[in-house]
Short mmCIF file of C-alpha atoms in Angstrom, two decimals:
data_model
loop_
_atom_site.label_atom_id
_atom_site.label_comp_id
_atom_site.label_asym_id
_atom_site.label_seq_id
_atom_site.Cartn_x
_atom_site.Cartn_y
_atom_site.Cartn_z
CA UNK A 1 -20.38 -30.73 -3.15
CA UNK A 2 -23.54 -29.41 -4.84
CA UNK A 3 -23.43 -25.66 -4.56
CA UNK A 4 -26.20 -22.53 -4.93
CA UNK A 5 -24.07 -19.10 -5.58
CA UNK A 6 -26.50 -16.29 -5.01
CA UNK A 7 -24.63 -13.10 -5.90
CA UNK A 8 -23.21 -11.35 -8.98
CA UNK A 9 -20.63 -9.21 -8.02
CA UNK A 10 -17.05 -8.66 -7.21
CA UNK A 11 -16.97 -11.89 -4.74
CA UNK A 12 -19.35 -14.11 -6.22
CA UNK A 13 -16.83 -13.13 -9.59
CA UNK A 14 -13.68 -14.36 -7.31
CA UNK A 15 -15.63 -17.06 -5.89
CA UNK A 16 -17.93 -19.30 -8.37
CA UNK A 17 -14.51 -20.11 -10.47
CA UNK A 18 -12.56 -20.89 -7.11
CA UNK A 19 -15.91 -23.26 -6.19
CA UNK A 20 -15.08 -25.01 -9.66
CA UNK A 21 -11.93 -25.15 -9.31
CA UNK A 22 -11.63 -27.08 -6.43
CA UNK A 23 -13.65 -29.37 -7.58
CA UNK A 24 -17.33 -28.49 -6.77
CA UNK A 25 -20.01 -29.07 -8.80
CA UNK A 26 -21.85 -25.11 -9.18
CA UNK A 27 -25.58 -25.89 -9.95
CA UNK A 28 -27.22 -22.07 -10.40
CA UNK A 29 -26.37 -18.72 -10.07
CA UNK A 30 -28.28 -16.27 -8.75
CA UNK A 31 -28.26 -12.72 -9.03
CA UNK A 32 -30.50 -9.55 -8.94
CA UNK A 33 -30.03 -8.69 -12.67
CA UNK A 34 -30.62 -10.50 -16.27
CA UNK A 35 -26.90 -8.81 -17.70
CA UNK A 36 -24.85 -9.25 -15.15
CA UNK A 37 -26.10 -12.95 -14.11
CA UNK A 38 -26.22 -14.46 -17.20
CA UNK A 39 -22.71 -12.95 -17.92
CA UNK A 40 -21.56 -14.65 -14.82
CA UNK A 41 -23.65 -18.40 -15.29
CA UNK A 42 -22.15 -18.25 -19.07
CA UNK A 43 -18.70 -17.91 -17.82
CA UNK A 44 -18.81 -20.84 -15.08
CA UNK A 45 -20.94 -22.86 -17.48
CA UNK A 46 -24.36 -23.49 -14.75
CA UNK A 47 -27.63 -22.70 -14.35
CA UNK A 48 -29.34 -19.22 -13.51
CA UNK A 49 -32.02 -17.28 -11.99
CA UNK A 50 -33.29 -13.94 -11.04
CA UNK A 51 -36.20 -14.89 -9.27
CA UNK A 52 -35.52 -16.07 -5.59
CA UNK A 53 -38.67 -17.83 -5.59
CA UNK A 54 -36.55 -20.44 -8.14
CA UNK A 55 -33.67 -20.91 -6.55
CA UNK A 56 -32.53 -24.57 -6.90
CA UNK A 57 -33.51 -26.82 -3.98
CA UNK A 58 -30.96 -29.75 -5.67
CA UNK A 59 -27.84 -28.11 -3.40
CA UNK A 60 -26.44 -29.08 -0.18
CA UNK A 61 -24.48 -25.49 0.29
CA UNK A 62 -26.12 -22.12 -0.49
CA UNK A 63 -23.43 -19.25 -0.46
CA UNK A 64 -25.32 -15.68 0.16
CA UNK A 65 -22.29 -13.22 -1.44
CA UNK A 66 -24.41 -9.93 -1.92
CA UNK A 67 -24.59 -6.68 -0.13
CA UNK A 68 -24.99 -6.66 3.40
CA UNK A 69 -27.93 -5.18 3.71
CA UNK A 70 -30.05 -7.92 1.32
CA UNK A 71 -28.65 -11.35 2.89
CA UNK A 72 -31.38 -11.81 5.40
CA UNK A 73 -33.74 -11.06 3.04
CA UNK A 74 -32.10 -13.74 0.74
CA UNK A 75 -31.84 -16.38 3.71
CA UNK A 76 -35.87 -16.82 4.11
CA UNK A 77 -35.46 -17.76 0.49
CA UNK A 78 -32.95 -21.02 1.29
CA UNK A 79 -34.67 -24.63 0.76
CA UNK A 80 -35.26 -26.17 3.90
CA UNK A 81 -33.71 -29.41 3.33
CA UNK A 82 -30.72 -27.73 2.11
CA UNK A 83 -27.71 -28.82 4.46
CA UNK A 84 -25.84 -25.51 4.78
CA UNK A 85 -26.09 -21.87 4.32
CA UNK A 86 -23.04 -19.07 4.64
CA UNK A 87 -22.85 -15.24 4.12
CA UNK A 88 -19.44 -13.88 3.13
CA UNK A 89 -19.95 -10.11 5.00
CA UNK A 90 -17.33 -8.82 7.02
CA UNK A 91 -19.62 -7.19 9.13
CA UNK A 92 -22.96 -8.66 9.34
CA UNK A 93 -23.85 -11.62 12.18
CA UNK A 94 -24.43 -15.11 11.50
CA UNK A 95 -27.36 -14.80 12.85
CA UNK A 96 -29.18 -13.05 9.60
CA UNK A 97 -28.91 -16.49 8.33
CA UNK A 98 -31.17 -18.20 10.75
CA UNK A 99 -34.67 -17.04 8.96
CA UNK A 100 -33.31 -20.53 6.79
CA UNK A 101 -34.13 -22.79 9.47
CA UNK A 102 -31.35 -25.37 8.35
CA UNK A 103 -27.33 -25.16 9.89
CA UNK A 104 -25.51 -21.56 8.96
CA UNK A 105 -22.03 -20.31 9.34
CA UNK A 106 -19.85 -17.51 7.42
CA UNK A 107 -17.62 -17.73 4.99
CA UNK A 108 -15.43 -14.06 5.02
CA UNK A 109 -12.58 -13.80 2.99
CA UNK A 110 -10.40 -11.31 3.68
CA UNK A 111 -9.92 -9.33 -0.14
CA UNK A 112 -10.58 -6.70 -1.94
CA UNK A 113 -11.74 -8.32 -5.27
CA UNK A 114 -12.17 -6.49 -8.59
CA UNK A 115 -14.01 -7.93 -11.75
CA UNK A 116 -10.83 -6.63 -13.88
CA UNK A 117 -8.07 -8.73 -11.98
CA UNK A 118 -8.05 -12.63 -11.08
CA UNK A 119 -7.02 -13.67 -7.19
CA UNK A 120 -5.34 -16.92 -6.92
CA UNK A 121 -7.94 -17.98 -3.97
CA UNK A 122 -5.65 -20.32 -2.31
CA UNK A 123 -3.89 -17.80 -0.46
CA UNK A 124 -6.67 -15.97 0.60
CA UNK A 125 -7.53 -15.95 4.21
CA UNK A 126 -11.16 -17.05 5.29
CA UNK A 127 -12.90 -16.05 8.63
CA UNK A 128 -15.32 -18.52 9.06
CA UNK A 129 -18.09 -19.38 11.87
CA UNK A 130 -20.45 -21.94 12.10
CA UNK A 131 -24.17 -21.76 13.85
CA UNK A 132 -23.43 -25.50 15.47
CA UNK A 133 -21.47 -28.78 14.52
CA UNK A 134 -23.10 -29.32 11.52
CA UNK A 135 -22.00 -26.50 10.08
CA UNK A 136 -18.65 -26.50 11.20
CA UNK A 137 -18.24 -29.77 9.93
CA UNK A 138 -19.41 -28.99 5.92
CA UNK A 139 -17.35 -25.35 6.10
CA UNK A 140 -14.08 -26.88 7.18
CA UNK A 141 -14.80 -29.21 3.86
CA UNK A 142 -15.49 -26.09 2.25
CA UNK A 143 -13.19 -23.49 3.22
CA UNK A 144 -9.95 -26.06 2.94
CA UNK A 145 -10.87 -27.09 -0.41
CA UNK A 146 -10.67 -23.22 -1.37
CA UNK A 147 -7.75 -22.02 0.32
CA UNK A 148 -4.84 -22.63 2.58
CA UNK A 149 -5.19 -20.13 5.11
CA UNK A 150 -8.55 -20.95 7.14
CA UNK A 151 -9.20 -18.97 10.45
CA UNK A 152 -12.20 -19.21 13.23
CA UNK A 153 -12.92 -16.28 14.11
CA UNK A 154 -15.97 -14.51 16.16
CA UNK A 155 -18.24 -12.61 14.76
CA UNK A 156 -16.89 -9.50 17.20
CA UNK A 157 -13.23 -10.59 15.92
CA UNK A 158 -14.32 -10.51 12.00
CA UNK A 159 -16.11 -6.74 12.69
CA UNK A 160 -12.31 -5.59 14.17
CA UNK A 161 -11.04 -7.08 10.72
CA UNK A 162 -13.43 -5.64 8.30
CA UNK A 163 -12.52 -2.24 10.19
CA UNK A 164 -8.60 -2.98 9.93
CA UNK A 165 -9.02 -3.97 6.33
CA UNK A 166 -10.46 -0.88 5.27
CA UNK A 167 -7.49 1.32 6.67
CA UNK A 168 -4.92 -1.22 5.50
CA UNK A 169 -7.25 -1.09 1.48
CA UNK A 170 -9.37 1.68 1.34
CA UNK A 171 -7.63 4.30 2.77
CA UNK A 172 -4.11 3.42 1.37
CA UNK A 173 -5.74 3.15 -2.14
CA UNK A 174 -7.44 6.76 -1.77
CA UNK A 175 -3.94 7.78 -0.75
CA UNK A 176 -2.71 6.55 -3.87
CA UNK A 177 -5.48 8.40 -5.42
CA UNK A 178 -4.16 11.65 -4.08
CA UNK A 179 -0.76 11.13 -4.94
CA UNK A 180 -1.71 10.60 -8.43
CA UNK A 181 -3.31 13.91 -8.25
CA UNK A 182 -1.02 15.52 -7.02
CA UNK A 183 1.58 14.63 -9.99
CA UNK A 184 -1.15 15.09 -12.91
CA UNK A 185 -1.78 18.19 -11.65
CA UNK A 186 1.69 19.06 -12.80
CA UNK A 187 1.79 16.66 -15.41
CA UNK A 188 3.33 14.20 -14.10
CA UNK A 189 2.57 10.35 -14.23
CA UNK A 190 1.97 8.28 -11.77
CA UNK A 191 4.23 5.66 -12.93
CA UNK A 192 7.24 7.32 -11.23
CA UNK A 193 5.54 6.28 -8.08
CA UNK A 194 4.65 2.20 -9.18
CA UNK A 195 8.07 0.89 -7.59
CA UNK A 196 7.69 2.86 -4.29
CA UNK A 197 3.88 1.43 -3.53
CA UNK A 198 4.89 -1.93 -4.50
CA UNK A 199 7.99 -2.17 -2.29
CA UNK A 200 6.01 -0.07 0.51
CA UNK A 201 3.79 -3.21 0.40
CA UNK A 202 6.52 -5.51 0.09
CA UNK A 203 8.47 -4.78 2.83
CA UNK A 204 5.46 -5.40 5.28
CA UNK A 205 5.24 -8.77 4.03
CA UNK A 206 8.03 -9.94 6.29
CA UNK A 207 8.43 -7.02 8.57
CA UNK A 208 5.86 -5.36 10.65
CA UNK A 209 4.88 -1.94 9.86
CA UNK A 210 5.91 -0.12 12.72
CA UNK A 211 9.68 -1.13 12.08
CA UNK A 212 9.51 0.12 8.31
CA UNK A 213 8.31 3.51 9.22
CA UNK A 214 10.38 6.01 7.89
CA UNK A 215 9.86 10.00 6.54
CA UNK A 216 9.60 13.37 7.95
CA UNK A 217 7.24 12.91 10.67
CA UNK A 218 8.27 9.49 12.13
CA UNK A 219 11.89 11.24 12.38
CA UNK A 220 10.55 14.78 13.24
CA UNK A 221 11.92 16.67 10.35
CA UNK A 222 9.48 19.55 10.63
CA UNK A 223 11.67 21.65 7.96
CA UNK A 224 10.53 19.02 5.30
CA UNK A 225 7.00 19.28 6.28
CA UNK A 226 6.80 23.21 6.60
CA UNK A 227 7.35 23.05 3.04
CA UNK A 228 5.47 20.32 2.24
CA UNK A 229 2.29 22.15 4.01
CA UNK A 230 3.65 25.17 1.80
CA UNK A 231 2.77 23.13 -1.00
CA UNK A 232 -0.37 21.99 -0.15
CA UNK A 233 -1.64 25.92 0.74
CA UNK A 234 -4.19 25.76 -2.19
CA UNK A 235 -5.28 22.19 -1.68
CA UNK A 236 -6.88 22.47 1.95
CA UNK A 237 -8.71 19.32 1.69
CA UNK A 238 -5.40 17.30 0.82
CA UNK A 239 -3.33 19.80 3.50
CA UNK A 240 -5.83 18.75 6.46
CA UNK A 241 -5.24 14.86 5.06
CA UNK A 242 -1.49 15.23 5.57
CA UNK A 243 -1.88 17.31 8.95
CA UNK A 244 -3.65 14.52 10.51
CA UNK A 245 -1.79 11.27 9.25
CA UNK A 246 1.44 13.15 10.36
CA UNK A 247 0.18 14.15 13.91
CA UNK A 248 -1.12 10.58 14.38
CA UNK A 249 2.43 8.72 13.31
CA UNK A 250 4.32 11.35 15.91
CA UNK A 251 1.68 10.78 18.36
CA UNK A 252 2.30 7.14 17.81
CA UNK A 253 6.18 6.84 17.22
CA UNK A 254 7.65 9.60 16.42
CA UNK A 255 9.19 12.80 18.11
CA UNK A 256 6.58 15.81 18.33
CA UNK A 257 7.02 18.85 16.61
CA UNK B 1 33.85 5.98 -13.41
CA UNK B 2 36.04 6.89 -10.05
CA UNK B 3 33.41 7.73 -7.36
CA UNK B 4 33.31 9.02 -4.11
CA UNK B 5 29.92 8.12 -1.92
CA UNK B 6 29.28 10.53 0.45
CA UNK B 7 27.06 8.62 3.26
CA UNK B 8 26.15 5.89 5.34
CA UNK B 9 22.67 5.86 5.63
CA UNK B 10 19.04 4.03 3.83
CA UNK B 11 20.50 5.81 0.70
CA UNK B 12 23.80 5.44 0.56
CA UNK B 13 23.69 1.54 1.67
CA UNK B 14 22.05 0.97 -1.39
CA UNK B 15 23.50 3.15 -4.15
CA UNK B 16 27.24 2.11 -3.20
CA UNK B 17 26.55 -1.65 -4.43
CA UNK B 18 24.53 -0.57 -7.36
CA UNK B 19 27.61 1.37 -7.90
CA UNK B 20 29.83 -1.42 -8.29
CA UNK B 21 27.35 -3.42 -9.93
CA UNK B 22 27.23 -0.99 -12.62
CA UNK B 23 30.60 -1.19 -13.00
CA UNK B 24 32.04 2.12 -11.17
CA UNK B 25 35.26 2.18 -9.14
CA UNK B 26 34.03 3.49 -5.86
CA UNK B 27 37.20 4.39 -3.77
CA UNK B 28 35.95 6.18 -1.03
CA UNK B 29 32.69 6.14 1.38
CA UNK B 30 32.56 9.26 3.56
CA UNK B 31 30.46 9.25 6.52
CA UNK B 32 29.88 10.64 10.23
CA UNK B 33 30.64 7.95 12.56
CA UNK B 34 33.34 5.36 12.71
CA UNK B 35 30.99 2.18 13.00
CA UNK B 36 28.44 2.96 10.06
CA UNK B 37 31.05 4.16 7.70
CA UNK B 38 33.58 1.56 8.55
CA UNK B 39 30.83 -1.19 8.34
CA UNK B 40 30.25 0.06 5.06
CA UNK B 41 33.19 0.26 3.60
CA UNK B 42 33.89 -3.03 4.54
CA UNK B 43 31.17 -4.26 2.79
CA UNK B 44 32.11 -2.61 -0.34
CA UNK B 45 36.10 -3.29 -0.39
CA UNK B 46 36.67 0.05 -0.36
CA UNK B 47 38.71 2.98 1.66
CA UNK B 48 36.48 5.35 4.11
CA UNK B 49 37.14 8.04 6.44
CA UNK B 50 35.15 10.24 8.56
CA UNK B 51 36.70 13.52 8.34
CA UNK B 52 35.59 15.64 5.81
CA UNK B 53 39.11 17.42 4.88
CA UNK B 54 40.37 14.11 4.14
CA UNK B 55 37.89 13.45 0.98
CA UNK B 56 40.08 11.71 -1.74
CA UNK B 57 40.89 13.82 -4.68
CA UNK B 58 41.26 11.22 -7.09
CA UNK B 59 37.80 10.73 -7.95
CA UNK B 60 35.49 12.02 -10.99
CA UNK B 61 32.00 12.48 -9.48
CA UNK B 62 31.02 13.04 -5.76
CA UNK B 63 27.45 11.99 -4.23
CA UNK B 64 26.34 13.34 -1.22
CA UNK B 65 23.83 10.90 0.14
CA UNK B 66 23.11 12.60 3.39
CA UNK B 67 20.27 14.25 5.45
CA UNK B 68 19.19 17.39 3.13
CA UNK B 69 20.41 19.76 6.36
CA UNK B 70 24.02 18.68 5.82
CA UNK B 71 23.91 18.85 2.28
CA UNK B 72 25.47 22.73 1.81
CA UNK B 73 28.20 22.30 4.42
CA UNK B 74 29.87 18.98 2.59
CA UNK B 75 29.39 20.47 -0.78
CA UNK B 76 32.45 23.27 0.45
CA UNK B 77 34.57 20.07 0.63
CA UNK B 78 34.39 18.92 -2.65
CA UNK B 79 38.30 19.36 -4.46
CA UNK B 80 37.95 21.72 -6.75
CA UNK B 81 39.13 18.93 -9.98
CA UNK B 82 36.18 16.79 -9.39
CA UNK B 83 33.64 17.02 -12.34
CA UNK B 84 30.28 16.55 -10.94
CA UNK B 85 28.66 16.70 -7.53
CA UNK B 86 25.30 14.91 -7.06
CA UNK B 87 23.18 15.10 -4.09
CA UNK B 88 20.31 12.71 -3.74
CA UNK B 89 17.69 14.69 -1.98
CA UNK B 90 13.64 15.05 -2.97
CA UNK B 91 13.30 18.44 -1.68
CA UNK B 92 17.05 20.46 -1.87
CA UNK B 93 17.47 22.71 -4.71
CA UNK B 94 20.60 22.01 -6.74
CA UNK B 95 21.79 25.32 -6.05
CA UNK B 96 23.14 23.80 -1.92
CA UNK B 97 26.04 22.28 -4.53
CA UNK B 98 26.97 25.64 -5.98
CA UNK B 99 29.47 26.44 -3.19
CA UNK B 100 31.95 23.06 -4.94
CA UNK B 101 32.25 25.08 -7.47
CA UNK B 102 32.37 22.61 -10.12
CA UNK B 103 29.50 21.05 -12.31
CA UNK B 104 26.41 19.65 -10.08
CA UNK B 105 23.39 18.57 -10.26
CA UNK B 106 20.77 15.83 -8.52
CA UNK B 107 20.12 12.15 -8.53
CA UNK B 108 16.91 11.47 -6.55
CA UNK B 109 15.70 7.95 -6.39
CA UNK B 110 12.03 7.61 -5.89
CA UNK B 111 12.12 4.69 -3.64
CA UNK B 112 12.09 3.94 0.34
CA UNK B 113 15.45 2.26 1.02
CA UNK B 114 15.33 0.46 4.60
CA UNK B 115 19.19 -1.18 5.88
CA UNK B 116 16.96 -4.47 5.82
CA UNK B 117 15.70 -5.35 2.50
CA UNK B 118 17.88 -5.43 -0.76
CA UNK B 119 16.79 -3.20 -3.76
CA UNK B 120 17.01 -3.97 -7.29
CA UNK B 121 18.11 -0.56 -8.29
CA UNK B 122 17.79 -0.92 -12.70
CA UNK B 123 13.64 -0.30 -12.27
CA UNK B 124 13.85 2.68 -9.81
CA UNK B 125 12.67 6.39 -10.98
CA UNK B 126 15.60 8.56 -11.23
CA UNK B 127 15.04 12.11 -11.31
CA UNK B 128 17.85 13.72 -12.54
CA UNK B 129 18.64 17.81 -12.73
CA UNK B 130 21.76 19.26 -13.94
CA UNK B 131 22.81 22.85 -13.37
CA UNK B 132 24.64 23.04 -17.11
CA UNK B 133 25.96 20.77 -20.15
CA UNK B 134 29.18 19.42 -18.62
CA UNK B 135 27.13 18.19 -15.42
CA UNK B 136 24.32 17.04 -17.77
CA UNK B 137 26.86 14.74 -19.61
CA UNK B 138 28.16 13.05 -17.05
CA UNK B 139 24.89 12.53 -14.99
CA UNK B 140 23.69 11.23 -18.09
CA UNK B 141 26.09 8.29 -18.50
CA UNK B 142 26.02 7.62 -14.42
CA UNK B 143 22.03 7.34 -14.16
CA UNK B 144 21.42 5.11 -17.06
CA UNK B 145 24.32 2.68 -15.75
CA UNK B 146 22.00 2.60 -12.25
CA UNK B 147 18.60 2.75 -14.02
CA UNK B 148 16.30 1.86 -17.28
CA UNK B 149 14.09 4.45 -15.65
CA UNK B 150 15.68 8.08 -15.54
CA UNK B 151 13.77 11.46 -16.26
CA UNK B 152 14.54 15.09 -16.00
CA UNK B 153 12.52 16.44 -13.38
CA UNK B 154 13.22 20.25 -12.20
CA UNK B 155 13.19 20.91 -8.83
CA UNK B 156 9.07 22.08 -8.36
CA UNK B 157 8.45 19.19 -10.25
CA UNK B 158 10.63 16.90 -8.02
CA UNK B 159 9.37 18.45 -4.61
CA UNK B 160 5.64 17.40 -6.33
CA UNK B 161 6.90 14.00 -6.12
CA UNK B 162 8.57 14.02 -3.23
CA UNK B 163 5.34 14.92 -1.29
CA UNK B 164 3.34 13.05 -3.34
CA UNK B 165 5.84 9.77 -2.05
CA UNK B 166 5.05 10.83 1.28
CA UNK B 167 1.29 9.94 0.90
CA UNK B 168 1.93 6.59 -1.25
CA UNK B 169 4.74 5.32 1.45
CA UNK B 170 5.13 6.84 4.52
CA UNK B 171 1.56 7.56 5.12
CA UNK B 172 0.05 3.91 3.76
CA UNK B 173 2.66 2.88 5.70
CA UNK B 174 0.95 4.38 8.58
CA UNK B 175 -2.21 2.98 7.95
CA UNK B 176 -0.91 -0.10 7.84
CA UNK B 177 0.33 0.31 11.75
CA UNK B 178 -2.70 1.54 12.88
CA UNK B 179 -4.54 -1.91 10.84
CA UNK B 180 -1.90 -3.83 12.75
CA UNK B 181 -2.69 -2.10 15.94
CA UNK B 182 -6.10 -2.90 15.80
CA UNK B 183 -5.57 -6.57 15.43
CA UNK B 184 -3.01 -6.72 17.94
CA UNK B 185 -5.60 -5.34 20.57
CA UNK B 186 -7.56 -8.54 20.04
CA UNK B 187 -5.20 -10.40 19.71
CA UNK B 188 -5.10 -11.22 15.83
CA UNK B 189 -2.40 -11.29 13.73
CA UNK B 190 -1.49 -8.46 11.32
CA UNK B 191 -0.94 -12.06 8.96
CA UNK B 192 -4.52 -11.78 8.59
CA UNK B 193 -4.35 -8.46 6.18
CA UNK B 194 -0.84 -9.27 3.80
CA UNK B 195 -2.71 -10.98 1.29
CA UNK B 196 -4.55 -8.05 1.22
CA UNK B 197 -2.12 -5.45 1.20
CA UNK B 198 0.27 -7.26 -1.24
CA UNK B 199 -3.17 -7.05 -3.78
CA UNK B 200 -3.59 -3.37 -2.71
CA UNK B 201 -0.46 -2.56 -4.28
CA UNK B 202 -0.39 -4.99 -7.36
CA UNK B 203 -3.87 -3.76 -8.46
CA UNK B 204 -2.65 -0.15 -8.98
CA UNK B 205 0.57 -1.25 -11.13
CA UNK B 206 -1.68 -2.02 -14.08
CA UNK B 207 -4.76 0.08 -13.25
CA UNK B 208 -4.91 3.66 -11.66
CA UNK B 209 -5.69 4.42 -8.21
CA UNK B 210 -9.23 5.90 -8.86
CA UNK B 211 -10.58 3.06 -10.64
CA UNK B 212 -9.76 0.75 -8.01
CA UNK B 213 -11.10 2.48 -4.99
CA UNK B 214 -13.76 0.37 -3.08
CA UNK B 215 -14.77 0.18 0.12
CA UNK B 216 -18.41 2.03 2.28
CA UNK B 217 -16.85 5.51 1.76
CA UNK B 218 -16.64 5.23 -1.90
CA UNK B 219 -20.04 3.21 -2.29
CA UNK B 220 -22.11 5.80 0.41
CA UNK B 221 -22.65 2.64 2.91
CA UNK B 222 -23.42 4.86 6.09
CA UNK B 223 -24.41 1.90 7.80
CA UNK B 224 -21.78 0.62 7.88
CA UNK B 225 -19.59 3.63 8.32
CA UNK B 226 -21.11 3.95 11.39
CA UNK B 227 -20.29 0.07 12.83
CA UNK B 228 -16.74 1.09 12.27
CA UNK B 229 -17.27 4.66 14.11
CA UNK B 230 -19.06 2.58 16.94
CA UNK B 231 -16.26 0.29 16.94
CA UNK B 232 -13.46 3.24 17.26
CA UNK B 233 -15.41 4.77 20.40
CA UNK B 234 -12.44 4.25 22.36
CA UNK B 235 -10.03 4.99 20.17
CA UNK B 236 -10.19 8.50 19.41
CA UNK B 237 -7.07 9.14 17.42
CA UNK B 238 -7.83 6.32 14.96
CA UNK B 239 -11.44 7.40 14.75
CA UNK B 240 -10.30 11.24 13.62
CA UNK B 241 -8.06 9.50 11.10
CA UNK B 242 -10.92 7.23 9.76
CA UNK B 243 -12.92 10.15 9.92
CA UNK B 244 -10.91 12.39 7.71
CA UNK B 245 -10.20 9.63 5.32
CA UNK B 246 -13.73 8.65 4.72
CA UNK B 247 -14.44 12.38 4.27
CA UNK B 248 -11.67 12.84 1.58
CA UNK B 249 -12.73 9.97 -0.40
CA UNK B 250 -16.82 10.71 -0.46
CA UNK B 251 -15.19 14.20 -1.72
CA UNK B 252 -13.10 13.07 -4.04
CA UNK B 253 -15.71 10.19 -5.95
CA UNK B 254 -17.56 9.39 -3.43
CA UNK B 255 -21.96 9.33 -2.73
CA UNK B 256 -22.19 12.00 0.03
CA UNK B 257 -23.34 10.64 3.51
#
């Protein structure tokens, strides 16, 4: 299928080589800046433009994959005889895509995406929606071409995800962060902790999380965590980090203090 | 090397077969109850008992694999021949093995063992402390025929890590139940976020922590910030931890709200 990517950033990255990929023929690129655009149409070998006003009208899908806050914005710019248009927000409704006047759905995938690393796309799971059977018809196409693991899913359902996904990402990744400062701090590299965080993430892979729960608070070892507060007596900010993640797992599952 | 194992728990389930896969003779595993420590043994074809005056004498180097409150009272049963006593604890000082009165020292592994899942033991972190030359000898030769990854990591050092674990494991870990939790409420499937999770951890193998953080803490997207705190109304104990979270990361790197 003929395909409009508007977006330069860490999805439209992951994306415009999966579009190729499976098979689709990627017509322009558009983004918000010269540098990062023409970086982007150079590597997937199309067409590119900063000005909405130009966007291509020779596609049949237009894929919105910019900030949340521009896509309706972006929609009003879509060519009315275009056949389909899709957002890729976690959070944002459909219905900023009806401005276009022509069949609209979403497209969410659930990763965190990174210009430095590649993402083998075919395992990532989509959310998708679609405005009306003409747009769920052309996203199935879509979405199964890209990947494997294709979900319907409400616009109240993908909100919930977007929400879990930043505890299960963002927060686990800034707890990372503090562990590495707590090592460099004394010296220490944060290598000694690689083979913990990758079996951590491992085991949930086939087990849920709440079996593979383990340390001082799940089995109410307040000894360990005395001292481990002790520790943490001229690092409040970290201290009031570990107070409440260990209240809420013994709230949860554990014995109380 | 003739070893006794000391333990039937996370740890000592997976040390004894690394044992033996690294060549030792284990001849004994010592343990609390009958069922655990016979169920071990079995496992390793080797002799067990439960009663700590009946520790075999015939072995070179004792481990003590146990919960770090027991640690002290064992160490008094240690025959007075042996030549090294290890305990594998991230927070006891060396000095609970004093009371053997022969050459000790510790062997922590920095890794979450679960009874479930099988370990490759040559890539995990050893951190290794030896209370004089004679213990440092032999620890020497036992570690590297476990690991390719040992260091020599004092005891404020290794309590450092041992915290700093705590946040990369049992506390992602955490956040990973409460992600689940939230999905199960609508009746979504914690499937949904593995992908995810399983890049989580592989981004920060090659890359540190701080580079990869993303998400609307780190970028200053109130708007959404407050969707999610919108979406948590009725869920105050998730909320607080979101809250905290979000908090720590805009003061870590982070635009303020």
């Amino acid at each position: 299928m003929k395909i409009v990517l508007i977006g330069s950033g860490n999805v439209a990255t992951h994306l415009g080589p999966a579009l190729i990929k499976a098979g689709h023929d990627l017509i322009q690129i558009v983004g918000r800046t010269e540098t990062n655009t023409a970086l982007l149409a150079r590597k997937l070998n199309c067409a590119y433009t900063i000005a909405p006003s130009k966007i291509s009208d020779k596609a049949e899908i237009y894929i919105i994959a910019i900030r949340d806050q521009a896509i309706e914005k972006y929609a009003k710019f879509i060519p009315s005889k275009a056949k389909l248009v899709l957002h890729t927000s976690g959070t944002v409704s459909m219905n900023a895509l009806a401005a276009s006047g022509i069949p609209f759905g979403v497209l969410y995938p659930i990763q965190s995406f990174s210009i430095r690393r590649k993402i083998g796309f075919s395992k990532v799971p989509l959310c998708l929606e679609a405005n009306g059977p003409h747009a769920h018809k052309r996203l199935t196409k879509l979405a199964t071409s890209l990947s494997n693991n294709v979900h319907w899913i409400s616009h109240e359902h993908r909100k919930i995800i977007h929400l879990a996904a930043v505890f299960a990402n963002n927060f686990s990744n800034h707890l990372f962060v503090l562990a590495e400062e707590l090592l460099k701090k004394k010296g220490m590299s944060f290598d000694l902790l690689r083979p913990l965080i990758d079996e951590t993430a491992s085991k949930v892979q086939k087990y849920s999380p709440s079996e593979m729960q383990t340390g001082p608070a799940k089995r109410g070892d307040s000894q360990t965590i005395e001292k481990h507060f002790a520790l943490l007596k001229n690092k409040p900010h970290i201290s009031k980090v570990y107070d409440i993640l260990t209240k809420s797992i013994q709230d949860h599952d554990g014995p109380l203090l």
